[in-house]
């Protein structure tokens, strides 16, 4: 590096301007928060041992009952378990999350602050106050924190609230601009203090589109701000004729960390919840870690078993060596610039089965 540039940075005396190799840029993150699913971790970060970056905005978008809140609560639990002194700021705009619901998922509700803003402006004001108070603490004394907005789609603007109270039916044309300004202000502030923000949002069908497609509600604010946007869709998981849960497809609509349009499937059962191992078998087969031989799978030690046996008792078959091999395969499958043979198309959409 030329002395001019190092001298320039020194002369500016601006804490927000620095030589990148010296570290400290807000874009850098020190780790990930486990989602509870190896496959979901992989598509989000390129590693089954990764997950949601710990200082980025991550959005989960989908239609009703596709698991948006379910995944967010799972990440919250993993965050609190990994950070015994950490806390959660949970913005609940749908009055949907209860104390019992969180506790049934293993969340320590003593470390959850719940806020119920009814407008975008109230959410922004409260979030900024929290950020300022958090940032005012000496950095060494800051406890780990995560923020959740569940959901963006339910937030009104102040104008919309006032118009509704007055009986006006005019459409609020300011909402998307307010949302864009809100995320523009929050994004860099959160990155600088190392606080991740999880956002759930609704999607709708784009009317008149040549190819059927979904779009997030709320305009372009979240779309531009989020580092990762995951679109969720589902189909029923059946044992014979009995519905035992759902298979949720998570597709990367946007990602700055892994390949866009890649996708995985995860399983949520009514009896045991999120299956940590589901989705790994397809990756293991694709990269010849576990080989398909006729109707069975051949493990590295030569043992042949049915896929159903692996899925029903994954801890028996997914040894540390196999998991590490799958992790290496996931780097090729999901990270940019990796030498991997990726087969098939990721453009296929899942159509939810009719109830």
mmCIF file of C-alpha atoms in Angstrom:
data_model
loop_
_atom_site.group_PDB
_atom_site.id
_atom_site.type_symbol
_atom_site.label_atom_id
_atom_site.label_comp_id
_atom_site.label_asym_id
_atom_site.label_seq_id
_atom_site.Cartn_x
_atom_site.Cartn_y
_atom_site.Cartn_z
ATOM 1 C CA UNK A 1 0.000 0.000 0.000
ATOM 2 C CA UNK A 2 1.334 3.422 -0.963
ATOM 3 C CA UNK A 3 2.334 5.686 1.906
ATOM 4 C CA UNK A 4 -0.075 8.237 0.443
ATOM 5 C CA UNK A 5 -3.106 6.129 1.320
ATOM 6 C CA UNK A 6 -1.939 5.141 4.786
ATOM 7 C CA UNK A 7 -1.022 8.756 5.496
ATOM 8 C CA UNK A 8 -4.365 9.858 4.074
ATOM 9 C CA UNK A 9 -6.296 7.619 6.458
ATOM 10 C CA UNK A 10 -4.143 8.782 9.350
ATOM 11 C CA UNK A 11 -4.674 12.448 8.502
ATOM 12 C CA UNK A 12 -8.443 12.085 8.126
ATOM 13 C CA UNK A 13 -8.748 10.879 11.728
ATOM 14 C CA UNK A 14 -12.137 9.409 10.885
ATOM 15 C CA UNK A 15 -13.051 6.246 12.799
ATOM 16 C CA UNK A 16 -15.301 5.213 9.902
ATOM 17 C CA UNK A 17 -12.467 5.322 7.337
ATOM 18 C CA UNK A 18 -9.664 2.771 7.491
ATOM 19 C CA UNK A 19 -7.402 0.441 5.509
ATOM 20 C CA UNK A 20 -9.445 -2.681 4.854
ATOM 21 C CA UNK A 21 -6.609 -5.105 5.615
ATOM 22 C CA UNK A 22 -6.430 -3.683 9.136
ATOM 23 C CA UNK A 23 -9.900 -5.086 9.814
ATOM 24 C CA UNK A 24 -12.785 -3.482 11.606
ATOM 25 C CA UNK A 25 -15.050 -2.898 8.598
ATOM 26 C CA UNK A 26 -18.732 -3.146 9.496
ATOM 27 C CA UNK A 27 -19.309 -5.724 6.752
ATOM 28 C CA UNK A 28 -17.068 -8.254 8.520
ATOM 29 C CA UNK A 29 -18.747 -10.738 10.809
ATOM 30 C CA UNK A 30 -17.219 -12.907 13.491
ATOM 31 C CA UNK A 31 -19.468 -15.929 13.278
ATOM 32 C CA UNK A 32 -22.893 -17.369 12.550
ATOM 33 C CA UNK A 33 -25.990 -18.303 14.512
ATOM 34 C CA UNK A 34 -27.074 -21.911 14.076
ATOM 35 C CA UNK A 35 -30.570 -22.297 12.570
ATOM 36 C CA UNK A 36 -31.068 -25.788 13.979
ATOM 37 C CA UNK A 37 -30.901 -27.349 10.491
ATOM 38 C CA UNK A 38 -27.644 -28.415 8.831
ATOM 39 C CA UNK A 39 -29.082 -27.947 5.326
ATOM 40 C CA UNK A 40 -30.451 -24.475 6.102
ATOM 41 C CA UNK A 41 -27.107 -23.512 7.666
ATOM 42 C CA UNK A 42 -25.374 -24.625 4.485
ATOM 43 C CA UNK A 43 -27.508 -22.657 2.033
ATOM 44 C CA UNK A 44 -27.211 -19.521 4.189
ATOM 45 C CA UNK A 45 -23.471 -19.640 4.893
ATOM 46 C CA UNK A 46 -21.847 -22.398 2.828
ATOM 47 C CA UNK A 47 -21.234 -24.588 5.888
ATOM 48 C CA UNK A 48 -23.447 -27.002 7.797
ATOM 49 C CA UNK A 49 -21.793 -25.612 10.931
ATOM 50 C CA UNK A 50 -22.654 -22.002 9.987
ATOM 51 C CA UNK A 51 -26.033 -20.308 9.804
ATOM 52 C CA UNK A 52 -27.201 -16.682 9.986
ATOM 53 C CA UNK A 53 -24.346 -14.098 10.047
ATOM 54 C CA UNK A 54 -24.153 -12.379 13.421
ATOM 55 C CA UNK A 55 -24.312 -8.775 12.177
ATOM 56 C CA UNK A 56 -26.440 -8.868 9.016
ATOM 57 C CA UNK A 57 -30.096 -8.371 8.099
ATOM 58 C CA UNK A 58 -31.686 -11.711 7.160
ATOM 59 C CA UNK A 59 -35.271 -11.989 5.899
ATOM 60 C CA UNK A 60 -37.548 -15.015 5.805
ATOM 61 C CA UNK A 61 -40.433 -14.444 3.399
ATOM 62 C CA UNK A 62 -43.357 -16.659 2.508
ATOM 63 C CA UNK A 63 -47.083 -17.179 2.525
ATOM 64 C CA UNK A 64 -49.017 -17.882 5.700
ATOM 65 C CA UNK A 65 -47.951 -20.982 7.673
ATOM 66 C CA UNK A 66 -44.724 -21.614 5.761
ATOM 67 C CA UNK A 67 -42.636 -21.565 8.951
ATOM 68 C CA UNK A 68 -41.287 -17.999 9.057
ATOM 69 C CA UNK A 69 -41.826 -17.485 12.795
ATOM 70 C CA UNK A 70 -40.884 -21.114 13.483
ATOM 71 C CA UNK A 71 -37.424 -20.643 11.952
ATOM 72 C CA UNK A 72 -36.894 -17.286 13.646
ATOM 73 C CA UNK A 73 -37.731 -18.725 17.081
ATOM 74 C CA UNK A 74 -35.338 -21.593 16.419
ATOM 75 C CA UNK A 75 -32.528 -19.133 15.646
ATOM 76 C CA UNK A 76 -33.408 -17.118 18.769
ATOM 77 C CA UNK A 77 -33.113 -20.272 20.896
ATOM 78 C CA UNK A 78 -29.760 -21.187 19.364
ATOM 79 C CA UNK A 79 -28.502 -17.628 19.921
ATOM 80 C CA UNK A 80 -29.495 -17.585 23.598
ATOM 81 C CA UNK A 81 -28.065 -21.066 24.176
ATOM 82 C CA UNK A 82 -24.741 -20.018 22.632
ATOM 83 C CA UNK A 83 -24.684 -16.691 24.519
ATOM 84 C CA UNK A 84 -25.701 -17.226 28.179
ATOM 85 C CA UNK A 85 -25.576 -13.465 28.834
ATOM 86 C CA UNK A 86 -27.174 -12.460 25.542
ATOM 87 C CA UNK A 87 -30.606 -10.989 24.977
ATOM 88 C CA UNK A 88 -33.302 -10.633 22.317
ATOM 89 C CA UNK A 89 -35.329 -7.606 21.256
ATOM 90 C CA UNK A 90 -38.460 -9.067 19.668
ATOM 91 C CA UNK A 91 -40.774 -6.718 17.730
ATOM 92 C CA UNK A 92 -44.092 -8.568 17.443
ATOM 93 C CA UNK A 93 -46.443 -6.718 15.088
ATOM 94 C CA UNK A 94 -48.991 -9.533 14.801
ATOM 95 C CA UNK A 95 -49.624 -10.241 18.513
ATOM 96 C CA UNK A 96 -48.802 -13.809 17.579
ATOM 97 C CA UNK A 97 -45.908 -14.820 19.844
ATOM 98 C CA UNK A 98 -46.795 -15.800 23.399
ATOM 99 C CA UNK A 99 -44.684 -16.583 26.438
ATOM 100 C CA UNK A 100 -45.861 -20.205 26.361
ATOM 101 C CA UNK A 101 -45.023 -20.510 22.667
ATOM 102 C CA UNK A 102 -41.458 -19.346 23.242
ATOM 103 C CA UNK A 103 -40.962 -21.460 26.342
ATOM 104 C CA UNK A 104 -42.270 -24.547 24.535
ATOM 105 C CA UNK A 105 -39.473 -23.979 21.989
ATOM 106 C CA UNK A 106 -36.900 -23.779 24.785
ATOM 107 C CA UNK A 107 -36.460 -19.990 24.667
ATOM 108 C CA UNK A 108 -35.458 -18.329 27.946
ATOM 109 C CA UNK A 109 -38.160 -15.632 28.090
ATOM 110 C CA UNK A 110 -36.355 -13.824 30.925
ATOM 111 C CA UNK A 111 -33.868 -12.680 28.304
ATOM 112 C CA UNK A 112 -36.474 -11.605 25.725
ATOM 113 C CA UNK A 113 -37.687 -8.014 25.482
ATOM 114 C CA UNK A 114 -41.012 -7.875 23.639
ATOM 115 C CA UNK A 115 -42.120 -4.718 21.829
ATOM 116 C CA UNK A 116 -45.380 -4.300 19.904
ATOM 117 C CA UNK A 117 -45.123 -1.292 17.567
ATOM 118 C CA UNK A 118 -48.209 -0.520 15.490
ATOM 119 C CA UNK A 119 -46.491 1.717 12.929
ATOM 120 C CA UNK A 120 -43.247 1.792 10.992
ATOM 121 C CA UNK A 121 -42.345 5.060 12.673
ATOM 122 C CA UNK A 122 -42.830 3.561 16.148
ATOM 123 C CA UNK A 123 -40.683 0.558 15.248
ATOM 124 C CA UNK A 124 -37.941 2.805 13.872
ATOM 125 C CA UNK A 125 -38.002 5.116 16.903
ATOM 126 C CA UNK A 126 -37.858 2.263 19.431
ATOM 127 C CA UNK A 127 -35.185 0.366 17.484
ATOM 128 C CA UNK A 128 -32.972 3.455 17.210
ATOM 129 C CA UNK A 129 -33.324 4.197 20.923
ATOM 130 C CA UNK A 130 -32.256 0.640 21.752
ATOM 131 C CA UNK A 131 -29.298 0.842 19.357
ATOM 132 C CA UNK A 132 -28.138 4.164 20.805
ATOM 133 C CA UNK A 133 -28.313 2.903 24.391
ATOM 134 C CA UNK A 134 -26.529 -0.317 23.421
ATOM 135 C CA UNK A 135 -23.816 1.591 21.533
ATOM 136 C CA UNK A 136 -23.316 3.989 24.457
ATOM 137 C CA UNK A 137 -21.981 1.130 26.575
ATOM 138 C CA UNK A 138 -18.234 0.463 26.535
ATOM 139 C CA UNK A 139 -17.664 -2.114 23.807
ATOM 140 C CA UNK A 140 -16.111 -4.585 26.258
ATOM 141 C CA UNK A 141 -19.248 -4.509 28.408
ATOM 142 C CA UNK A 142 -21.810 -5.022 25.635
ATOM 143 C CA UNK A 143 -23.683 -8.291 25.928
ATOM 144 C CA UNK A 144 -24.581 -10.140 22.707
ATOM 145 C CA UNK A 145 -27.919 -8.997 21.284
ATOM 146 C CA UNK A 146 -30.199 -9.997 18.426
ATOM 147 C CA UNK A 147 -33.216 -8.111 17.054
ATOM 148 C CA UNK A 148 -36.294 -9.633 15.413
ATOM 149 C CA UNK A 149 -39.081 -7.957 13.434
ATOM 150 C CA UNK A 150 -42.031 -10.340 13.083
ATOM 151 C CA UNK A 151 -43.481 -9.288 10.764
ATOM 152 C CA UNK A 152 -42.725 -6.396 8.443
ATOM 153 C CA UNK A 153 -45.891 -6.900 6.414
ATOM 154 C CA UNK A 154 -48.163 -6.077 9.362
ATOM 155 C CA UNK A 155 -46.680 -2.651 10.062
ATOM 156 C CA UNK A 156 -48.800 0.355 9.099
ATOM 157 C CA UNK A 157 -47.622 3.909 8.587
ATOM 158 C CA UNK A 158 -48.829 6.765 10.780
ATOM 159 C CA UNK A 159 -50.715 8.180 7.784
ATOM 160 C CA UNK A 160 -52.454 4.864 7.164
ATOM 161 C CA UNK A 161 -53.540 4.719 10.815
ATOM 162 C CA UNK A 162 -54.848 8.290 10.705
ATOM 163 C CA UNK A 163 -56.688 7.734 7.416
ATOM 164 C CA UNK A 164 -58.297 4.581 8.786
ATOM 165 C CA UNK A 165 -59.432 6.393 11.950
ATOM 166 C CA UNK A 166 -61.004 9.114 9.803
ATOM 167 C CA UNK A 167 -62.730 6.617 7.537
ATOM 168 C CA UNK A 168 -60.665 7.505 4.474
ATOM 169 C CA UNK A 169 -60.071 4.797 1.891
ATOM 170 C CA UNK A 170 -57.210 6.440 0.005
ATOM 171 C CA UNK A 171 -54.130 4.298 -0.522
ATOM 172 C CA UNK A 172 -51.055 5.326 1.452
ATOM 173 C CA UNK A 173 -48.372 6.077 -1.134
ATOM 174 C CA UNK A 174 -45.754 6.972 1.475
ATOM 175 C CA UNK A 175 -45.385 3.564 3.174
ATOM 176 C CA UNK A 176 -42.707 2.069 0.921
ATOM 177 C CA UNK A 177 -40.595 5.255 1.124
ATOM 178 C CA UNK A 178 -40.821 5.254 4.927
ATOM 179 C CA UNK A 179 -39.785 1.601 5.051
ATOM 180 C CA UNK A 180 -36.858 2.241 2.731
ATOM 181 C CA UNK A 181 -35.686 5.151 4.896
ATOM 182 C CA UNK A 182 -36.100 3.026 8.042
ATOM 183 C CA UNK A 183 -33.877 0.203 6.824
ATOM 184 C CA UNK A 184 -31.400 2.654 5.325
ATOM 185 C CA UNK A 185 -30.902 4.155 8.785
ATOM 186 C CA UNK A 186 -30.892 0.854 10.706
ATOM 187 C CA UNK A 187 -28.685 -1.253 8.445
ATOM 188 C CA UNK A 188 -25.270 0.335 8.967
ATOM 189 C CA UNK A 189 -25.930 1.119 12.638
ATOM 190 C CA UNK A 190 -26.683 -2.546 13.349
ATOM 191 C CA UNK A 191 -23.646 -3.726 11.392
ATOM 192 C CA UNK A 192 -21.343 -1.386 13.294
ATOM 193 C CA UNK A 193 -22.427 -2.689 16.690
ATOM 194 C CA UNK A 194 -22.503 -6.316 15.541
ATOM 195 C CA UNK A 195 -26.230 -6.930 16.047
ATOM 196 C CA UNK A 196 -28.136 -9.153 13.587
ATOM 197 C CA UNK A 197 -31.711 -8.376 12.566
ATOM 198 C CA UNK A 198 -34.097 -11.161 11.548
ATOM 199 C CA UNK A 199 -37.169 -10.064 9.604
ATOM 200 C CA UNK A 200 -40.213 -12.082 8.586
ATOM 201 C CA UNK A 201 -42.334 -10.837 5.723
ATOM 202 C CA UNK A 202 -45.309 -11.806 3.600
ATOM 203 C CA UNK A 203 -45.272 -12.501 -0.135
ATOM 204 C CA UNK A 204 -47.916 -12.063 -2.789
ATOM 205 C CA UNK A 205 -48.459 -13.240 -6.356
ATOM 206 C CA UNK A 206 -47.295 -10.759 -8.994
ATOM 207 C CA UNK A 207 -50.345 -9.994 -11.107
ATOM 208 C CA UNK A 208 -49.720 -10.095 -14.848
ATOM 209 C CA UNK A 209 -46.294 -11.738 -14.619
ATOM 210 C CA UNK A 210 -45.408 -13.879 -17.654
ATOM 211 C CA UNK A 211 -44.055 -16.569 -15.321
ATOM 212 C CA UNK A 212 -45.891 -17.098 -11.977
ATOM 213 C CA UNK A 213 -43.753 -15.452 -9.306
ATOM 214 C CA UNK A 214 -43.855 -14.164 -5.758
ATOM 215 C CA UNK A 215 -42.880 -10.731 -4.451
ATOM 216 C CA UNK A 216 -42.294 -9.471 -0.921
ATOM 217 C CA UNK A 217 -44.636 -6.882 0.497
ATOM 218 C CA UNK A 218 -43.423 -3.496 1.705
ATOM 219 C CA UNK A 219 -41.600 -2.185 -1.340
ATOM 220 C CA UNK A 220 -37.874 -2.284 -2.039
ATOM 221 C CA UNK A 221 -36.506 -1.166 1.344
ATOM 222 C CA UNK A 222 -35.915 -4.617 2.816
ATOM 223 C CA UNK A 223 -34.978 -6.037 -0.576
ATOM 224 C CA UNK A 224 -32.026 -3.655 -0.876
ATOM 225 C CA UNK A 225 -31.008 -3.745 2.787
ATOM 226 C CA UNK A 226 -31.062 -7.459 3.620
ATOM 227 C CA UNK A 227 -27.887 -9.421 3.005
ATOM 228 C CA UNK A 228 -29.963 -12.578 2.660
ATOM 229 C CA UNK A 229 -33.588 -13.113 1.663
ATOM 230 C CA UNK A 230 -34.986 -16.636 1.931
ATOM 231 C CA UNK A 231 -38.280 -17.511 0.266
ATOM 232 C CA UNK A 232 -40.129 -20.333 2.023
ATOM 233 C CA UNK A 233 -42.726 -22.660 0.521
ATOM 234 C CA UNK A 234 -44.040 -25.981 1.764
ATOM 235 C CA UNK A 235 -45.719 -29.258 1.013
ATOM 236 C CA UNK A 236 -47.255 -31.800 3.342
ATOM 237 C CA UNK A 237 -45.130 -34.622 4.749
ATOM 238 C CA UNK A 238 -47.164 -37.833 4.920
ATOM 239 C CA UNK A 239 -46.724 -41.234 6.492
ATOM 240 C CA UNK A 240 -49.132 -43.205 4.344
ATOM 241 C CA UNK A 241 -52.280 -41.094 4.373
ATOM 242 C CA UNK A 242 -51.514 -39.374 7.682
ATOM 243 C CA UNK A 243 -50.019 -35.878 7.550
ATOM 244 C CA UNK A 244 -47.114 -35.878 10.017
ATOM 245 C CA UNK A 245 -45.544 -32.511 9.236
ATOM 246 C CA UNK A 246 -44.273 -30.317 6.421
ATOM 247 C CA UNK A 247 -41.352 -30.284 4.026
ATOM 248 C CA UNK A 248 -40.258 -26.654 3.687
ATOM 249 C CA UNK A 249 -38.224 -25.521 0.721
ATOM 250 C CA UNK A 250 -35.877 -22.620 1.468
ATOM 251 C CA UNK A 251 -34.738 -20.816 -1.675
ATOM 252 C CA UNK A 252 -32.237 -17.947 -1.688
ATOM 253 C CA UNK A 253 -33.947 -15.034 -3.412
ATOM 254 C CA UNK A 254 -30.962 -12.839 -2.546
ATOM 255 C CA UNK A 255 -27.615 -13.535 -0.924
ATOM 256 C CA UNK A 256 -24.351 -11.651 -0.624
ATOM 257 C CA UNK A 257 -22.619 -14.641 0.983
ATOM 258 C CA UNK A 258 -23.743 -17.701 -0.978
ATOM 259 C CA UNK A 259 -25.061 -18.461 -4.464
ATOM 260 C CA UNK A 260 -28.449 -16.954 -5.232
ATOM 261 C CA UNK A 261 -31.286 -19.252 -6.354
ATOM 262 C CA UNK A 262 -29.791 -22.248 -4.559
ATOM 263 C CA UNK A 263 -32.225 -24.101 -2.339
ATOM 264 C CA UNK A 264 -32.596 -26.877 0.196
ATOM 265 C CA UNK A 265 -35.446 -28.729 1.815
ATOM 266 C CA UNK A 266 -35.902 -29.077 5.571
ATOM 267 C CA UNK A 267 -38.448 -31.097 7.499
ATOM 268 C CA UNK A 268 -40.665 -29.995 10.363
ATOM 269 C CA UNK A 269 -42.634 -32.766 12.051
ATOM 270 C CA UNK A 270 -45.565 -32.233 14.380
ATOM 271 C CA UNK A 271 -44.023 -34.620 16.905
ATOM 272 C CA UNK A 272 -40.356 -33.628 17.103
ATOM 273 C CA UNK A 273 -40.117 -30.247 15.366
ATOM 274 C CA UNK A 274 -37.223 -29.291 13.078
ATOM 275 C CA UNK A 275 -35.143 -32.206 11.777
ATOM 276 C CA UNK A 276 -31.485 -31.143 12.009
ATOM 277 C CA UNK A 277 -30.245 -33.717 9.464
ATOM 278 C CA UNK A 278 -32.951 -33.657 6.790
ATOM 279 C CA UNK A 279 -31.647 -32.514 3.406
ATOM 280 C CA UNK A 280 -28.108 -33.827 3.885
ATOM 281 C CA UNK A 281 -28.682 -37.124 2.076
ATOM 282 C CA UNK A 282 -29.235 -35.419 -1.285
ATOM 283 C CA UNK A 283 -25.978 -33.471 -0.958
ATOM 284 C CA UNK A 284 -24.074 -36.589 0.197
ATOM 285 C CA UNK A 285 -25.397 -38.561 -2.775
ATOM 286 C CA UNK A 286 -24.615 -35.801 -5.277
ATOM 287 C CA UNK A 287 -20.978 -35.639 -4.193
ATOM 288 C CA UNK A 288 -20.561 -39.440 -3.837
ATOM 289 C CA UNK A 289 -20.056 -39.300 -0.098
ATOM 290 C CA UNK A 290 -22.938 -41.750 0.271
ATOM 291 C CA UNK A 291 -23.562 -43.654 -2.972
ATOM 292 C CA UNK A 292 -26.939 -44.764 -4.272
ATOM 293 C CA UNK A 293 -26.862 -48.448 -5.166
ATOM 294 C CA UNK A 294 -30.171 -49.633 -6.592
ATOM 295 C CA UNK A 295 -32.771 -48.931 -3.876
ATOM 296 C CA UNK A 296 -30.258 -48.520 -1.031
ATOM 297 C CA UNK A 297 -27.401 -46.244 -0.037
ATOM 298 C CA UNK A 298 -23.815 -47.392 0.433
ATOM 299 C CA UNK A 299 -21.942 -45.744 3.296
ATOM 300 C CA UNK A 300 -18.134 -45.141 3.168
ATOM 301 C CA UNK A 301 -17.567 -48.317 5.233
ATOM 302 C CA UNK A 302 -19.475 -50.403 2.676
ATOM 303 C CA UNK A 303 -22.670 -50.768 4.719
ATOM 304 C CA UNK A 304 -25.837 -50.631 2.611
ATOM 305 C CA UNK A 305 -29.038 -49.192 4.118
ATOM 306 C CA UNK A 306 -32.315 -47.752 2.903
ATOM 307 C CA UNK A 307 -32.709 -43.984 2.818
ATOM 308 C CA UNK A 308 -35.640 -44.213 5.228
ATOM 309 C CA UNK A 309 -33.366 -45.871 7.796
ATOM 310 C CA UNK A 310 -30.851 -43.017 7.510
ATOM 311 C CA UNK A 311 -33.572 -40.372 7.900
ATOM 312 C CA UNK A 312 -35.129 -42.138 10.892
ATOM 313 C CA UNK A 313 -31.846 -42.574 12.784
ATOM 314 C CA UNK A 314 -29.490 -39.919 11.367
ATOM 315 C CA UNK A 315 -27.138 -39.716 14.341
ATOM 316 C CA UNK A 316 -26.223 -43.361 13.803
ATOM 317 C CA UNK A 317 -25.245 -42.919 10.152
ATOM 318 C CA UNK A 318 -23.976 -39.333 9.934
ATOM 319 C CA UNK A 319 -20.628 -39.794 11.635
ATOM 320 C CA UNK A 320 -18.254 -36.886 12.231
ATOM 321 C CA UNK A 321 -16.234 -37.931 9.186
ATOM 322 C CA UNK A 322 -19.312 -37.985 6.941
ATOM 323 C CA UNK A 323 -20.540 -34.632 8.277
ATOM 324 C CA UNK A 324 -17.145 -33.060 7.608
ATOM 325 C CA UNK A 325 -17.144 -34.459 4.074
ATOM 326 C CA UNK A 326 -20.640 -33.055 3.500
ATOM 327 C CA UNK A 327 -19.461 -29.714 4.874
ATOM 328 C CA UNK A 328 -16.676 -29.619 2.271
ATOM 329 C CA UNK A 329 -19.224 -30.495 -0.418
ATOM 330 C CA UNK A 330 -21.459 -27.639 0.727
ATOM 331 C CA UNK A 331 -18.660 -25.158 0.067
ATOM 332 C CA UNK A 332 -18.655 -26.311 -3.568
ATOM 333 C CA UNK A 333 -22.445 -26.362 -3.719
ATOM 334 C CA UNK A 334 -23.259 -23.008 -2.168
ATOM 335 C CA UNK A 335 -20.240 -20.659 -2.046
ATOM 336 C CA UNK A 336 -19.175 -18.329 -4.836
ATOM 337 C CA UNK A 337 -15.903 -19.129 -6.597
ATOM 338 C CA UNK A 338 -15.776 -22.771 -5.528
ATOM 339 C CA UNK A 339 -14.979 -25.585 -7.960
ATOM 340 C CA UNK A 340 -18.075 -27.727 -7.824
ATOM 341 C CA UNK A 341 -20.153 -29.585 -10.389
ATOM 342 C CA UNK A 342 -23.655 -28.327 -9.780
ATOM 343 C CA UNK A 343 -26.329 -30.376 -11.529
ATOM 344 C CA UNK A 344 -29.901 -29.539 -12.316
ATOM 345 C CA UNK A 345 -31.870 -26.327 -12.084
ATOM 346 C CA UNK A 346 -32.613 -24.323 -8.987
ATOM 347 C CA UNK A 347 -35.438 -22.411 -10.643
ATOM 348 C CA UNK A 348 -38.208 -24.915 -9.894
ATOM 349 C CA UNK A 349 -40.850 -23.544 -7.570
ATOM 350 C CA UNK A 350 -42.722 -25.616 -5.015
ATOM 351 C CA UNK A 351 -46.464 -25.400 -5.277
ATOM 352 C CA UNK A 352 -48.085 -25.861 -1.888
ATOM 353 C CA UNK A 353 -50.531 -28.744 -1.775
ATOM 354 C CA UNK A 354 -54.123 -27.822 -1.200
ATOM 355 C CA UNK A 355 -55.312 -28.380 2.323
#
